[in-house]
Coordinates of C-alpha atoms in Angstrom, one line a residue:
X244 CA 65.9 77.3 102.6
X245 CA 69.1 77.7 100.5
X246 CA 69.8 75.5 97.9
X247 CA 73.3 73.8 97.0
X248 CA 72.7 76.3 93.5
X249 CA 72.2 79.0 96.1
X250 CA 75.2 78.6 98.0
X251 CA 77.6 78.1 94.8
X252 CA 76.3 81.2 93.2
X253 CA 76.9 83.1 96.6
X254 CA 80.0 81.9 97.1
X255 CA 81.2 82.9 93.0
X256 CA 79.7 86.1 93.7
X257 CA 81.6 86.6 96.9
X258 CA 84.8 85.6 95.5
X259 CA 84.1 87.6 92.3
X260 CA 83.8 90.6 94.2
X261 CA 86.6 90.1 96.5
X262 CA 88.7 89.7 93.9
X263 CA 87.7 93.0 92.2
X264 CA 88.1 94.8 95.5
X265 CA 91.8 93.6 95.7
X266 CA 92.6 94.3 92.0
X267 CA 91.0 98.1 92.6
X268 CA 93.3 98.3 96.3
X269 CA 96.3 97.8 93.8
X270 CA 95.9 100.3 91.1
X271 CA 94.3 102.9 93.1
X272 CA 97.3 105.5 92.9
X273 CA 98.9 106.0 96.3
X274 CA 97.8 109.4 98.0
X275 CA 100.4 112.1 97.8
X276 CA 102.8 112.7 100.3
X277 CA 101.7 115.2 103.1
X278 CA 104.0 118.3 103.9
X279 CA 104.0 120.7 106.8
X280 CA 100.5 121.4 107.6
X281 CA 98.6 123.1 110.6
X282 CA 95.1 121.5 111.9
X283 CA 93.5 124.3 113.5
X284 CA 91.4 122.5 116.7
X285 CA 88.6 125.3 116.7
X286 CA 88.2 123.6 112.7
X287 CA 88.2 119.5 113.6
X288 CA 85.1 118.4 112.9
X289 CA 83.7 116.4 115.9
X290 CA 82.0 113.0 115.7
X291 CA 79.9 112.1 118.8
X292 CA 80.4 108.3 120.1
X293 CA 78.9 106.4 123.2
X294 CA 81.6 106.9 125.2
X295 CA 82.6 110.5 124.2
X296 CA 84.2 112.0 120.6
X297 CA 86.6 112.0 118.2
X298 CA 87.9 114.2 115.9
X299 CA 89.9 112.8 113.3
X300 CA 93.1 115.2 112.6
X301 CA 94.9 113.0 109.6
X302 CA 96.1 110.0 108.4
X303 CA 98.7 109.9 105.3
X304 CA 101.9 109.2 104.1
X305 CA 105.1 111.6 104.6
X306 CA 108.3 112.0 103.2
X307 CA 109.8 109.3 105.7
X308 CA 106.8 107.2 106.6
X309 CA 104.3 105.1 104.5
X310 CA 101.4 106.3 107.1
X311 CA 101.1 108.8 110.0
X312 CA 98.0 109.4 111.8
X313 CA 96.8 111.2 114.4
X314 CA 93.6 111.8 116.0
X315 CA 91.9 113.2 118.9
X316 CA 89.9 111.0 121.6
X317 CA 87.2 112.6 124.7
X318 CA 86.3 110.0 126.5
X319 CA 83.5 110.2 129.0
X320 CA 84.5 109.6 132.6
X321 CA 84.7 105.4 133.5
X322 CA 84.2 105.1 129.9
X323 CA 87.5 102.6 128.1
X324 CA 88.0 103.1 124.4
X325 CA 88.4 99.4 123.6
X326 CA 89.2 96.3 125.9
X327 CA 93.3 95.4 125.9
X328 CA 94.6 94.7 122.6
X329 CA 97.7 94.8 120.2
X330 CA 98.6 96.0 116.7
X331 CA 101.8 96.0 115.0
X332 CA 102.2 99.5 114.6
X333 CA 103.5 102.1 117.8
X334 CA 101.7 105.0 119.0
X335 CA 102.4 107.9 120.9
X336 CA 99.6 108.9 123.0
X337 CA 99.6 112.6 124.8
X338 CA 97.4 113.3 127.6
X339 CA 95.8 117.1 127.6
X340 CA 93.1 116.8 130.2
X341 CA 91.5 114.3 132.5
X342 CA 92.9 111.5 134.1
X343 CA 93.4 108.2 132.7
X344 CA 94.8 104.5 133.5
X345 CA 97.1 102.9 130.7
X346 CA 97.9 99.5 130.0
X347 CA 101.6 99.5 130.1
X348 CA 103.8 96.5 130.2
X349 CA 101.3 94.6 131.7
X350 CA 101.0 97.3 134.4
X351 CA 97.7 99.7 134.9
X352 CA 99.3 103.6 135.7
X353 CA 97.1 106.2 136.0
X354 CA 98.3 109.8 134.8
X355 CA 97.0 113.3 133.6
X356 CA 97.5 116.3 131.6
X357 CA 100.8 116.5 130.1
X358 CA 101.5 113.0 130.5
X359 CA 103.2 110.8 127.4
X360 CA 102.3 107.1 127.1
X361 CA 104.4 105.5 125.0
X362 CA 102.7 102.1 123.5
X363 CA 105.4 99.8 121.6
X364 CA 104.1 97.6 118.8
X365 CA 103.0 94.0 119.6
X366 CA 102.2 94.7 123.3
X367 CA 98.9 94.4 124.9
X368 CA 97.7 98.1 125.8
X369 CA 94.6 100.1 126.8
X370 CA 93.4 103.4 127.7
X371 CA 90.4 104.3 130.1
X372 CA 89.0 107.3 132.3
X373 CA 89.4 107.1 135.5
X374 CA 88.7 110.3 136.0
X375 CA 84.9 112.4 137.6
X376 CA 86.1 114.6 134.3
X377 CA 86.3 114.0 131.0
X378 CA 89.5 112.6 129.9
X379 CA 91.0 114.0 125.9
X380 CA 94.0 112.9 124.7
X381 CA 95.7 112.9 121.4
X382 CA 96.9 109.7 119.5
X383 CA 99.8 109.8 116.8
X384 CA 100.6 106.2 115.2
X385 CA 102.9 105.5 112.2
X386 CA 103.5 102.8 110.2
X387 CA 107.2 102.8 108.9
X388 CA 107.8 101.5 105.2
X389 CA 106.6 98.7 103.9
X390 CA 104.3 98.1 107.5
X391 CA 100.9 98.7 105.5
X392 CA 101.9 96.6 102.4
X393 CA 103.1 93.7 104.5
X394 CA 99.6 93.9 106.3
X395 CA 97.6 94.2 103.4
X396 CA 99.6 90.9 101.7
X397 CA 99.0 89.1 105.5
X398 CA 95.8 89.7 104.8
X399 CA 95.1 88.4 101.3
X400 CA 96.8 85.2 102.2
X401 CA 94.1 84.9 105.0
X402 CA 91.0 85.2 102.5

């Protein structure tokens, strides 16, 4: 059983060492700026999941943006990446093979390869396989400037 000395000394520790974590966040130099680049598919490494892969292609700031990311999703057929949800930043989503059902303005559309889904920040979206297939698709999300600091200040005020 935990004492009341217990639980203060947890609780110092905890905010001792979130504090520390913060402080390192803001002096940790920003990562340089990526220029034109080529990811060569055959060289994306692949990391297996439950419901498929994913191979991370990059995720860093440019000239114009404070993040852009992009990575690659398989998903096995009836498999959804994640149940309906929001985030603040937009992605573009390109479909390459497989069929799939979107979450779209409160709408479910199914399309396939070549297809372009379009998810607008704020608004409830998902992606699933609908497909006998396998269904890959590439995801490109931004963050324009002064999205991620905002965020990460949102987020201190909630600790």
């Amino acid at each position: 059983m935990l004492t009341r000395r217990d639980l203060k000394v947890m609780c110092t520790t905890l905010a001792l060492t979130l504090g520390a974590m913060a402080l390192a966040q803001e002096q940790t130099a920003p990562p340089s700026v990526m220029g034109s680049s080529i990811f060569d598919w055959t060289q994306l490494p692949v990391r297996k999941t439950e419901k498929g892969e994913v191979r991370k292609v990059l995720r860093a700031p440019t000239a114009t943006l404070d993040e852009l990311e992009c990575h690659v999703t398989t998903l096995n057929p009836g498999t959804e990446a994640h149940p309906p949800h929001q985030h603040p930043d937009e992605e573009l989503i390109i479909v390459k093979e497989g069929t799939v059902e979107s979450l779209v303005n409160g709408e479910l559309k199914q399309v396939g390869p070549g297809s372009v889904i379009f998810q607008a920040a704020n608004q409830m979206h998902s992606i699933k396989n609908v497909g006998t297939t396998q269904a890959t698709y590439h995801v490109i999300k931004w963050n324009s400037p002064g999205m991620l600091r905002k965020r990460l200040l949102e987020k201190k005020k909630e600790l």
